[in-house]
Coordinates of C-alpha atoms in Angstrom, one line a residue:
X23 CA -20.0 -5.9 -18.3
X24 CA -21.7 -5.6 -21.2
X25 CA -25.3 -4.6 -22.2
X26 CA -28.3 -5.9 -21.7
X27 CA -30.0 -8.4 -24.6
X28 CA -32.2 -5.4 -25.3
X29 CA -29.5 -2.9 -25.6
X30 CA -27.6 -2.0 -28.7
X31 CA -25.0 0.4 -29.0
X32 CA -25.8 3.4 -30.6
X33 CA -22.3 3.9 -32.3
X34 CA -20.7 2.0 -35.7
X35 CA -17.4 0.7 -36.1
X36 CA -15.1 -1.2 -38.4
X37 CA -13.2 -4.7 -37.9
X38 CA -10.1 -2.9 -36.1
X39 CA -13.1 -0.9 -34.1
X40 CA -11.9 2.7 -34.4
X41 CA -12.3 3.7 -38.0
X42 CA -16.1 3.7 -37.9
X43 CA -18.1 6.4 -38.0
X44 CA -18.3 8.7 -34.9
X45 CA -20.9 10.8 -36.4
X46 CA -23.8 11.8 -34.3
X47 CA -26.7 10.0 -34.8
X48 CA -30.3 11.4 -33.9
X49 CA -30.6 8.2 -31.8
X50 CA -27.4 8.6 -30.1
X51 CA -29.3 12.4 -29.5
X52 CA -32.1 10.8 -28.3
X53 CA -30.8 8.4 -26.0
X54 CA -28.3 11.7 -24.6
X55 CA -31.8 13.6 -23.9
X56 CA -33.2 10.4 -22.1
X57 CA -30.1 10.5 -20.3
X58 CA -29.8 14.0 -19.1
X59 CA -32.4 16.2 -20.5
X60 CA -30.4 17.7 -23.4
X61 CA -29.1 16.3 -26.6
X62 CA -26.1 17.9 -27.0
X63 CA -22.7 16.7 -25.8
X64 CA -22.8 18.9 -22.2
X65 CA -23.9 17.4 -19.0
X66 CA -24.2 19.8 -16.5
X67 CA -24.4 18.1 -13.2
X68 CA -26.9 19.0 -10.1
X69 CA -28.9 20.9 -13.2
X70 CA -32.8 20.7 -13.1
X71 CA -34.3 22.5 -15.8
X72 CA -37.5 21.9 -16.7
X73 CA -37.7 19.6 -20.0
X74 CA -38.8 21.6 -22.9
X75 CA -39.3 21.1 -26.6
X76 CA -36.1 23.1 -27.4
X77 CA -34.1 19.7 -26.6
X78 CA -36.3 17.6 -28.4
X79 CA -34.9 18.4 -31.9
X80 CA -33.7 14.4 -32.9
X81 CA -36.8 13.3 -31.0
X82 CA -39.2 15.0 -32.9
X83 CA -37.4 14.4 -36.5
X84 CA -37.4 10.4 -35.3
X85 CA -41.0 10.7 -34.4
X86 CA -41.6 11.7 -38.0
X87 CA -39.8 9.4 -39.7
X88 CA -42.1 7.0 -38.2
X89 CA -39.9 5.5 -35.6
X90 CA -42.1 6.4 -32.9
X91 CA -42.0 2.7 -31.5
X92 CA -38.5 2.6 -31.5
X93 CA -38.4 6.2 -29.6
X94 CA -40.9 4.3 -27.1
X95 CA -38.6 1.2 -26.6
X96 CA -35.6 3.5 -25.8
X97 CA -37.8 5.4 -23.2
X98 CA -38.8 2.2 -21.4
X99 CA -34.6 1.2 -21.6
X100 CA -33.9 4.6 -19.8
X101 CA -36.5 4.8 -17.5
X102 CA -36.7 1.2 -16.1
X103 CA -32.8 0.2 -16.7
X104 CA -31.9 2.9 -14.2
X105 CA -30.1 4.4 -17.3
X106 CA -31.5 8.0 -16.9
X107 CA -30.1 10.6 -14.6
X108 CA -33.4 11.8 -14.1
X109 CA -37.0 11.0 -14.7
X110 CA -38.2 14.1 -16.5
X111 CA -36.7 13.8 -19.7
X112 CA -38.1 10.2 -20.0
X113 CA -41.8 11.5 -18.9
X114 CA -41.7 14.4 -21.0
X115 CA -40.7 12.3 -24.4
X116 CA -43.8 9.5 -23.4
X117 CA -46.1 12.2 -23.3
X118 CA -44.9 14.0 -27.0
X119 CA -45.1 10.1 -28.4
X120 CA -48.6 9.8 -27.0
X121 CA -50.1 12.7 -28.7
X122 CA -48.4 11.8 -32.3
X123 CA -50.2 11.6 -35.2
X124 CA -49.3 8.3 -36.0
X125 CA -51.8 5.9 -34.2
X126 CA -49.0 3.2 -33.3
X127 CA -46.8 5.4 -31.8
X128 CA -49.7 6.5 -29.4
X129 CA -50.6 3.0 -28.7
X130 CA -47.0 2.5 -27.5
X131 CA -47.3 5.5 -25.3
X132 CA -50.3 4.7 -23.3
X133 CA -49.2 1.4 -23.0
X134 CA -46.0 1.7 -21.9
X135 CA -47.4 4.2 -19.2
X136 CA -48.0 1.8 -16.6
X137 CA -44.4 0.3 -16.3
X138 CA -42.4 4.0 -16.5
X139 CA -45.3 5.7 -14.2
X140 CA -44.7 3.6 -11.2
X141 CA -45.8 5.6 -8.6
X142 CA -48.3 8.6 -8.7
X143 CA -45.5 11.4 -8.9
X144 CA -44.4 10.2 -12.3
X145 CA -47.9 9.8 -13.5
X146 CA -48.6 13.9 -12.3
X147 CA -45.8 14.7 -14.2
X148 CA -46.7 12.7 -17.4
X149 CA -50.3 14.6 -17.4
X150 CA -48.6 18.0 -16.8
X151 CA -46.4 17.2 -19.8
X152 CA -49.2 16.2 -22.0
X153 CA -51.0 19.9 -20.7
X154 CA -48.0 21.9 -21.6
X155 CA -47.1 20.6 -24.7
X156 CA -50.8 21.0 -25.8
X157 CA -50.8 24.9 -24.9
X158 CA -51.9 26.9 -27.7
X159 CA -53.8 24.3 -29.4
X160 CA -58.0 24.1 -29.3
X161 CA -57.7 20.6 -28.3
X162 CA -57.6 19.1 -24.7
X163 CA -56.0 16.5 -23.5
X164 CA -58.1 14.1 -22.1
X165 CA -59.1 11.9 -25.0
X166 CA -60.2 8.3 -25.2
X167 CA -56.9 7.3 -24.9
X168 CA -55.8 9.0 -22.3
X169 CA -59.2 8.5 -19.8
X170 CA -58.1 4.6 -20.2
X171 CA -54.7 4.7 -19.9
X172 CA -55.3 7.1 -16.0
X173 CA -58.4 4.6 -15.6
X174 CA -56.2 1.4 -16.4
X175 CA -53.1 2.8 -14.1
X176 CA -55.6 2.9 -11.1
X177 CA -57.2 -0.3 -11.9
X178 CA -54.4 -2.4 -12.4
X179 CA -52.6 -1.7 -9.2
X180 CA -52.5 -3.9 -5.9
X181 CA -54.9 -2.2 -4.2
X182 CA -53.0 -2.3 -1.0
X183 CA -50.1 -0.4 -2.8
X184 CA -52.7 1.9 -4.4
X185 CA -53.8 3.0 -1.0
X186 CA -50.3 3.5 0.3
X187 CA -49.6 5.5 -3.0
X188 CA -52.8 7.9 -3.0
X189 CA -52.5 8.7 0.6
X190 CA -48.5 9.5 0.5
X191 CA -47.9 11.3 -3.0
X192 CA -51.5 13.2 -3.0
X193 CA -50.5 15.7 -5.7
X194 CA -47.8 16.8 -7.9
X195 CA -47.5 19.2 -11.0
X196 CA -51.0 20.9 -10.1
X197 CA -53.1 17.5 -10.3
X198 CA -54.3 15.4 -7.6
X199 CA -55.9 11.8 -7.8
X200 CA -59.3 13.2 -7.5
X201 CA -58.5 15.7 -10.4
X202 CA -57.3 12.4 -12.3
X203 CA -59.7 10.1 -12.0
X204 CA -62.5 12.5 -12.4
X205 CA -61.3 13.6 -15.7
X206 CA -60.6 9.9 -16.6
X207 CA -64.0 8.6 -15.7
X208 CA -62.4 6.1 -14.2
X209 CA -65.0 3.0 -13.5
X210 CA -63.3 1.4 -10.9
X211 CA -62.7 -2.4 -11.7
X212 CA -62.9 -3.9 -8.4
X213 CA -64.3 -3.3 -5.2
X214 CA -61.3 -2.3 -3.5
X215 CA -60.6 0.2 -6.2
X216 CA -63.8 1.6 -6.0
X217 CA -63.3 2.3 -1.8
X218 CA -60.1 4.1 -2.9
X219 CA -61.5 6.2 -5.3
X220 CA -64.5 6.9 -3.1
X221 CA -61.9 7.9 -0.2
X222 CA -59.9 10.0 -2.6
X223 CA -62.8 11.8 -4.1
X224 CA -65.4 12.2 -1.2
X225 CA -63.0 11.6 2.1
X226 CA -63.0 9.2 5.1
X227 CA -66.4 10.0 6.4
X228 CA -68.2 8.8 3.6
X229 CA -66.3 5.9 3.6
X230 CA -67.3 5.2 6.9
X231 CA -71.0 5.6 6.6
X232 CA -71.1 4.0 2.8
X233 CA -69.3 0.8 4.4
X234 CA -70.6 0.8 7.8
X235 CA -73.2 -2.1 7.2
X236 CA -72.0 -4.1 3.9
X237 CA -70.7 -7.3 4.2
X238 CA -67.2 -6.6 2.5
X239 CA -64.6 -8.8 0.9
X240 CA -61.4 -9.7 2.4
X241 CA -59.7 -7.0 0.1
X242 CA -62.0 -4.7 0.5
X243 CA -61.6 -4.9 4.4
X244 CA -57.5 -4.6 4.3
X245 CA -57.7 -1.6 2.7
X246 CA -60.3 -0.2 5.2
X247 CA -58.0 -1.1 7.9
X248 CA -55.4 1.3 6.1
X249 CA -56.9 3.8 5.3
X250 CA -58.6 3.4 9.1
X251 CA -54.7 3.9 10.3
X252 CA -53.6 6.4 8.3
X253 CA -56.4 8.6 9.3
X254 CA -56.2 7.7 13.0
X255 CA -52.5 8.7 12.4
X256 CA -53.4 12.3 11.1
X257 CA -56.0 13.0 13.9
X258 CA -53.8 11.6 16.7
X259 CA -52.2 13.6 18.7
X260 CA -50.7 11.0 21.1
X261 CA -47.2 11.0 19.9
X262 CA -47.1 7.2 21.5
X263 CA -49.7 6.8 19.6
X264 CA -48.6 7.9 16.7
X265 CA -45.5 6.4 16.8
X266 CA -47.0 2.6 17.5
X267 CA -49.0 3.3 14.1
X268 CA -45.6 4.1 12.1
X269 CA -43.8 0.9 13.6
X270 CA -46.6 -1.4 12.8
X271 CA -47.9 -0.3 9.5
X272 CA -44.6 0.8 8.0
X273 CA -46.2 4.6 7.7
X274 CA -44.4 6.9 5.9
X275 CA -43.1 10.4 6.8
X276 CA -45.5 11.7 4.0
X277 CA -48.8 10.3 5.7
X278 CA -48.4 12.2 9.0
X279 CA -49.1 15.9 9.9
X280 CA -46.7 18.5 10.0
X281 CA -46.6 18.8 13.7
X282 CA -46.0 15.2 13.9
X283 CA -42.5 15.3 12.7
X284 CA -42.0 17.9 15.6
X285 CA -41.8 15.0 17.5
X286 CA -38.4 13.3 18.6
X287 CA -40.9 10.3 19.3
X288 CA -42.4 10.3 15.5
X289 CA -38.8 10.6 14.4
X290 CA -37.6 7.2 16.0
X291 CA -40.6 5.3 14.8
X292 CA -39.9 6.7 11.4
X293 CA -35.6 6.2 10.9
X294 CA -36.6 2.8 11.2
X295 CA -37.7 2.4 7.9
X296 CA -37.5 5.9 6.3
X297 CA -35.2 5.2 2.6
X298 CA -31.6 6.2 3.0
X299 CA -31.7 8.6 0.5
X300 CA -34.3 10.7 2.4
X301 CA -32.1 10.6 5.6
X302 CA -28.9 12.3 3.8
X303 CA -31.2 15.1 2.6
X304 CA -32.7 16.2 5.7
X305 CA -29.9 15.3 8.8
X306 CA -28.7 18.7 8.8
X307 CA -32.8 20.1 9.1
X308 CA -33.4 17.4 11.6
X309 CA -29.9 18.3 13.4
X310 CA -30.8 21.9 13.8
X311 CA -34.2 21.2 14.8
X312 CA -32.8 19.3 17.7
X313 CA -34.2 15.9 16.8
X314 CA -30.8 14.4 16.5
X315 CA -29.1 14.9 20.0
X316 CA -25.9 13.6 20.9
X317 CA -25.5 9.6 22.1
X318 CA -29.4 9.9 21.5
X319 CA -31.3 6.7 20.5
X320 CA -32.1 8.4 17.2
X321 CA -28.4 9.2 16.3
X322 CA -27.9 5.6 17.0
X323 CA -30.9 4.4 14.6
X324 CA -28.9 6.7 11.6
X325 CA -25.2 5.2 12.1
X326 CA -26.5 1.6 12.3
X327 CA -28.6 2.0 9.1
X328 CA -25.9 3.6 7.6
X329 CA -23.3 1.2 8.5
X330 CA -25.4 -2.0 7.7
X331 CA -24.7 -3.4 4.6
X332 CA -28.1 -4.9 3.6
X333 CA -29.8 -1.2 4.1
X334 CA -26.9 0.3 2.1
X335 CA -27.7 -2.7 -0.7
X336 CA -31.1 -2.4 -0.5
X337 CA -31.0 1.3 -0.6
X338 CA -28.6 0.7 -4.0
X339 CA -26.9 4.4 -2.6
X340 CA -23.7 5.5 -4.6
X341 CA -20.5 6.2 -2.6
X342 CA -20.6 9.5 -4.2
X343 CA -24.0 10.7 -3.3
X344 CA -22.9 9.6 0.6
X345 CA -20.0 11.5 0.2
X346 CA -21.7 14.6 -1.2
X347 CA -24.3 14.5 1.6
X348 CA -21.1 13.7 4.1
X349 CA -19.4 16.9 2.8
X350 CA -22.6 18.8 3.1
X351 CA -23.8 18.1 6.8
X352 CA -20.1 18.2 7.7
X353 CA -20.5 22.2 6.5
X354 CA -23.3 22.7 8.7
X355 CA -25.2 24.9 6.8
X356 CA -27.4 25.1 3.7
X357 CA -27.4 26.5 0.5
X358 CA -30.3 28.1 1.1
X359 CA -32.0 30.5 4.1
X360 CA -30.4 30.3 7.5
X361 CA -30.5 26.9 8.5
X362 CA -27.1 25.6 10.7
X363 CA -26.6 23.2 12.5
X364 CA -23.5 21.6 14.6
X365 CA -22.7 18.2 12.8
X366 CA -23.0 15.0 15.1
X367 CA -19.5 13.3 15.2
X368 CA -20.9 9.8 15.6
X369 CA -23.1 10.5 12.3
X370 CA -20.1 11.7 10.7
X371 CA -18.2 8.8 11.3
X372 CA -21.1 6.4 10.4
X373 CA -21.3 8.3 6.8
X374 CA -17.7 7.5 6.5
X375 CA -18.3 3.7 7.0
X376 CA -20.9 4.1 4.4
X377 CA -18.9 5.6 2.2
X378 CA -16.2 3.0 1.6
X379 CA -19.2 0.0 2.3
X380 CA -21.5 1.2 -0.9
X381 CA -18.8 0.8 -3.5
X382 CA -20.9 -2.4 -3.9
X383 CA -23.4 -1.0 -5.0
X384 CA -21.4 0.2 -8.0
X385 CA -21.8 -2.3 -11.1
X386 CA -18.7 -3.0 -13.3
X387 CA -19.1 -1.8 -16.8
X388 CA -16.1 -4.2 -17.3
X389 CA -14.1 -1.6 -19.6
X390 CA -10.4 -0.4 -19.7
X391 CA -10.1 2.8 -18.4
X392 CA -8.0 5.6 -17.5
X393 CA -8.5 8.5 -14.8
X394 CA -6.2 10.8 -15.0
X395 CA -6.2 14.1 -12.6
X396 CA -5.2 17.4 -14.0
X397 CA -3.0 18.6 -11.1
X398 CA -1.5 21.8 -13.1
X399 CA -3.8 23.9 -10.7
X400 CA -4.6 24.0 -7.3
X401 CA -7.0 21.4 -6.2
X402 CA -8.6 23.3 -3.4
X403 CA -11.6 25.2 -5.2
X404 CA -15.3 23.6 -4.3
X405 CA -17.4 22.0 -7.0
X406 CA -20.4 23.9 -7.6
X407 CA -23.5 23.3 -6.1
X408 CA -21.6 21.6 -3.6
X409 CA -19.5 21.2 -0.1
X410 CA -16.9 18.8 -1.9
X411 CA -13.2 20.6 -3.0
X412 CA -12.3 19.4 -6.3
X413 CA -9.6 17.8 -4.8
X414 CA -11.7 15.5 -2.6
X415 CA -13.8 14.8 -5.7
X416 CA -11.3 13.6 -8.3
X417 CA -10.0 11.5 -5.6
X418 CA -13.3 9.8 -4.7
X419 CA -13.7 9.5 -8.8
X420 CA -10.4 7.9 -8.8
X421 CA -11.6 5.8 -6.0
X422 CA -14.9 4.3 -7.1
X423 CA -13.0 3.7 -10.5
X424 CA -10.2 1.7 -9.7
X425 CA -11.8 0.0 -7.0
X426 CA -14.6 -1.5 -9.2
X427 CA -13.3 -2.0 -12.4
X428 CA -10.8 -4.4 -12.3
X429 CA -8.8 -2.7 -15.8
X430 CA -8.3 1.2 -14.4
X431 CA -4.7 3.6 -14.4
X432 CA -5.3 6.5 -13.0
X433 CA -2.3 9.2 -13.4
X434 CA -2.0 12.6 -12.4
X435 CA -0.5 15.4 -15.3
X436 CA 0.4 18.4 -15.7
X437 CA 3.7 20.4 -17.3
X438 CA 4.1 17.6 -19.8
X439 CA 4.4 15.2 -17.0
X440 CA 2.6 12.2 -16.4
X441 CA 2.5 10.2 -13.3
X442 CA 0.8 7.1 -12.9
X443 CA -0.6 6.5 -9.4
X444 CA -0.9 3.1 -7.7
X445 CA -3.5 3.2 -5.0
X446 CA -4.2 0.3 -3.5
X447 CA -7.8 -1.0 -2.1
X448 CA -7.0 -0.1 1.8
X449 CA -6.0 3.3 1.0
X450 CA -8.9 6.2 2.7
X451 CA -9.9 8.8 1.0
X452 CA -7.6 11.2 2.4
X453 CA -4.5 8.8 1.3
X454 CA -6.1 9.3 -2.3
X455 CA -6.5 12.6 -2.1
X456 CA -3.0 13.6 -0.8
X457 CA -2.0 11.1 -3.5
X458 CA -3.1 13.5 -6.0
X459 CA -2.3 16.8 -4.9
X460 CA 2.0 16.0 -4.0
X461 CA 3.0 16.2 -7.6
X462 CA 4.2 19.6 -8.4
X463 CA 1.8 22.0 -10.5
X464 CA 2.1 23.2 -14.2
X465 CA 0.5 24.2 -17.5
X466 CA -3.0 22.3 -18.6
X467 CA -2.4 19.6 -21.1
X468 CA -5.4 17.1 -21.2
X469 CA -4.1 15.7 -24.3
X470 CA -1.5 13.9 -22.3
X471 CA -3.4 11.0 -20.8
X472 CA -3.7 10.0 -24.5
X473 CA -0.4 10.5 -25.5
X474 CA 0.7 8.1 -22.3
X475 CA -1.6 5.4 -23.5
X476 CA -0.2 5.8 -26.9
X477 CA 3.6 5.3 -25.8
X478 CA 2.8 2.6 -23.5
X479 CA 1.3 0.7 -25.8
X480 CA -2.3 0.7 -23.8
X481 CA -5.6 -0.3 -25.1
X482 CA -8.4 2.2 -23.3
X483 CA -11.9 2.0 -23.9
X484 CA -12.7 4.8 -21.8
X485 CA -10.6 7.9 -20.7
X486 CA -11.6 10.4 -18.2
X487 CA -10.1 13.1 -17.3
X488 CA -10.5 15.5 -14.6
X489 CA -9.4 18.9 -14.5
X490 CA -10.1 22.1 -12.3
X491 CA -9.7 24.1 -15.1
X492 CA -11.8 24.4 -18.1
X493 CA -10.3 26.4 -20.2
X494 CA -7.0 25.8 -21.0
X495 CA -3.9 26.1 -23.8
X496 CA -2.5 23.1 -25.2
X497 CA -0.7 22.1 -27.8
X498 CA -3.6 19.8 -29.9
X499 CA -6.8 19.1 -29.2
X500 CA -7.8 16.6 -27.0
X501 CA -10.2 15.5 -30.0
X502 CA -7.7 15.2 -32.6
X503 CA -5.6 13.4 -30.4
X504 CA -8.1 11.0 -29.4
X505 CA -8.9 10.1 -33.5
X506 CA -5.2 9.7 -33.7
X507 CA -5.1 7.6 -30.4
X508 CA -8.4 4.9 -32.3
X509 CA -6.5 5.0 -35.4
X510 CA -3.2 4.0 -33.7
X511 CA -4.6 1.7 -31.2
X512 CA -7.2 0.2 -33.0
X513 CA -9.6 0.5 -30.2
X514 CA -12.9 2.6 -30.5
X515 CA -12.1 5.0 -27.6
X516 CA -14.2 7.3 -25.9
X517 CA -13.3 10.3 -24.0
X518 CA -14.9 12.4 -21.0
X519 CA -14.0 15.7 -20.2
X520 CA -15.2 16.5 -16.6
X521 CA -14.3 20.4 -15.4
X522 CA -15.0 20.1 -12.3
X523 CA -15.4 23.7 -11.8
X524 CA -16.8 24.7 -14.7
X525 CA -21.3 26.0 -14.4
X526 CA -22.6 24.7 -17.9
X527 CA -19.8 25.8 -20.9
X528 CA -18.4 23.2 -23.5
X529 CA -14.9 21.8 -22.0
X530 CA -14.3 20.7 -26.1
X531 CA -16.1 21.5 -29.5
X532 CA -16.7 18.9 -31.2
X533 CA -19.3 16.6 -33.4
X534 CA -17.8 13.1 -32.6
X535 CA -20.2 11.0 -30.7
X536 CA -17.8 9.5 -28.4
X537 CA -16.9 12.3 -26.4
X538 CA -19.1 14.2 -23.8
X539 CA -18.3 17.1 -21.6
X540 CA -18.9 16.8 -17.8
X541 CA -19.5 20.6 -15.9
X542 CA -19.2 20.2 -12.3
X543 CA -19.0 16.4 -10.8
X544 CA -22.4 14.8 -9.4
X545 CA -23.7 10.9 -8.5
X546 CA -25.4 11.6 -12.1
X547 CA -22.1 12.0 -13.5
X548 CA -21.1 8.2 -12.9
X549 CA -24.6 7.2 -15.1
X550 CA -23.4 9.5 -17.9
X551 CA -19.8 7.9 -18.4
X552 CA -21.4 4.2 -17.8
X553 CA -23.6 4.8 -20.6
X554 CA -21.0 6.3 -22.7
X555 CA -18.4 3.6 -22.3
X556 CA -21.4 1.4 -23.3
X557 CA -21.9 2.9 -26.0
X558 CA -25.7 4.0 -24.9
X559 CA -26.0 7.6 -25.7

């Protein structure tokens, strides 16, 4: 598949495609810090580090070479193309663009806020960034430009979805609503904007008296009847009560009190509807708490949203990220404090399903590429950050790869040996993984992948390999044999070097733009080497 209209690549190339130059660009370095928060060749998966201006070298030098419109455009491609690993990066470069000297390039900013800041976490952040990035300086940051910009982001919303939004996400960053539209002077545009501002900045009970008697429009009176729920909800302490309210008006976890979500009750109203990304972060807390029981009705809420296709599609979850949050709950502890728990054997089984059923939610770059396994070392240390053996993890790459792109060889090397591997689509995970790890153990040479492709006449667009180890001794560089590989080939090939053990060190040196080190293995990882065989960053 190929990009978008809107997209270009950010790489040149001749007529034969591989003699063109692989130089990096300052685009290709900004698109890399929309991407992942850095524009250097490293991503270091699970990492979140606060953005700073230490990154921001290319941005800054495009900013003044007055290509602060084209900077915008890119952020909007990252942050609304689901290009970006994270949102942060993409927040923090809207807010430098907004406070540039050049007046079009702020014009740009503020009105491309709207469509990146969709929901009132994003917009925290985006103030926050502005505030930071203004330290040191006499000058605030709430200008003209900014006031309408906050004021316009609370007027142009549905009001309904406003309400929802102010009452779940109340503050972020250090700012609240009431913070932002009282430094915005907001002048709410409609009268259902104004009750939401009024119930943000002087609470329920003047709400109540100030709307007691008027005759109110038809908008005006659904959001009363919200914002009537929600805080029936948070002064209820009827659990059947409670629970009724969830069911009917699709309440969120985020609207209710702490004590609340004590309640088993609470819990099944909520699994009904709560995203599936928030139930793989918190099944080991809600296992320990005792809120998941055995054969209990709750239990049985989680498998059959897990194993429903339209939930798993709607939810758009990568296999990976299900089988990270598998690997984790089946550990039954966390990373951090003293939280255990005793894994539910029906749950585990459901995230299995779930697993192998979400490879649809992958989408087909529609590239030729190789995986190939280092499998010189043993397989059994754990990626970082994680639950998952390195093992497990190049076999679930290997998986998702060859399973969704219709032109992928995956090998295994090692000791000057390379194996290809044919794995067919009804193999599990542990077939792949024993796969893998039969072939007898050697030297590191990650320059053999290419030199297979070479002699067997191949045309790859992408190769990614995997190894355990990150530092190695080869004969040649992976690098120089990857120029030779284009040159010979005639394809403009791109390489990713993923040590899967590895905390944040350069797997490979190097100043050519298609090639970018992987540290550790992550969902994140997969958006990295799509928009590298893209040619995106």
């Amino acid at each position: 598949m190929e990009p978008s209209g809107n997209s270009t690549s950010n790489h040149t190339s001749n007529s034969t495609g591989a003699e063109g130059s692989w130089e990096i660009s300052d685009k290709t370095k900004l698109c890399r810090f929309l991407c992942y928060g850095s524009e250097g060749d490293i991503y270091t998966a699970r990492e979140q580090g606060r953005v700073s201006m230490d990154n921001a070298g290319a941005l800054l030098t495009l900013l003044q070479d007055g290509r602060g419109a084209e900077v915008v455009e890119e952020i909007k491609h990252f942050a609304l193309e689901g290009r970006a690993v994270r949102p942060g990066p993409a927040l923090f470069a809207l807010a430098l663009c907004s406070q540039h000297s050049e007046l079009k390039t702020r014009q740009a900013a503020f009105k491309a806020l709207k469509e990146i800041c969709r929901d009132p976490a994003n917009l925290f952040s985006f103030v926050q960034y502005k505030k930071e990035l203004k330290e040191g300086m006499k000058c605030g940051i709430w200008g003209r430009a900014l006031r309408k910009a906050v004021s316009d982001w609370y007027n142009e919303q549905d009001p309904l979805r406003l309400a929802a939004a102010v009452t779940r996400c109340k503050q972020r960053e250090g700012w609240s609503h009431q913070d932002l539209l009282r430094l915005s002077h907001t002048k709410p545009a409609t009268d259902a904007v104004a009750l939401i501002s009024k119930y943000v900045t002087k609470g329920w009970k003047e709400v109540q008296e100030a709307y007691a008697d008027k005759e109110n429009s038809e908008e005006v009176v659904q959001v009363l009847s919200y914002l009537e729920v929600v805080e029936k909800a948070k002064h209820s302490c009827d659990e059947l009560e409670v629970s009724g309210l969830i069911e009917e008006h699709k309440l969120e976890r985020e609207q209710l009190l702490t004590d609340h979500l004590r309640s088993k009750q609470v819990w099944g109203a909520l699994l009904k509807e709560i995203p599936l990304h928030s139930i793989l972060k918190i099944l080991g807390k809600m296992t320990s708490n005792k809120l998941l029981e055995p054969r209990s009705s709750e239990v049985q809420t989680i498998c059959d949203r897990l194993q429903n296709e339209a939930s798993l599609k709607k939810a758009k979850i990568h296999p990976f990220s299900i089988l990270l949050a598998s690997e984790n709950y089946k550990r039954g502890q966390g990373y951090q404090g003293k939280t255990k728990w005793e894994a539910d054997v029906s749950i585990l089984k459901a995230m299995d399903c779930a697993f192998y059923k979400s490879f649809m939610n992958v989408e087909p770059v529609g590239k030729h590429f190789v995986v190939a396994v280092d499998v010189s070392t043993s397989l059994t240390s754990i990626v970082p950050g994680t639950a998952i053996s390195t093992a497990v993890a190049a076999a679930a790459v290997t998986m998702i790869f060859s399973q969704t792109e219709e032109n992928t060889d995956v090998l295994a090397f090692s000791e000057g040996a390379v194996v290809p591997c044919s794995l067919s689509a009804d193999m599990t995970l542990a077939d792949v993984t024993a796969e893998l790890v039969k072939f007898p153990s050697g030297s590191t040479d990650c320059t053999l992948p290419i030199t297979w492709a070479t002699e067997n006449g191949k045309s790859i667009d992408m190769f990614i390999i995997l190894t355990n180890n990150p530092l190695w001794t080869f004969a040649a560089s992976p690098v120089d044999s990857l120029k030779k590989y284009r040159l010979a080939s005639g394809t403009a090939s791109r390489l990713v070097m993923c040590g899967l053990t590895s905390i944040g060190h350069a797997i490979a040196d190097t100043e050519d733009s298609g090639l970018i080190s992987i540290c550790g293995f992550d969902s994140g990882a997969f958006d990295v080497i799509r928009n590298l065989a893209l040619g995106l960053i």
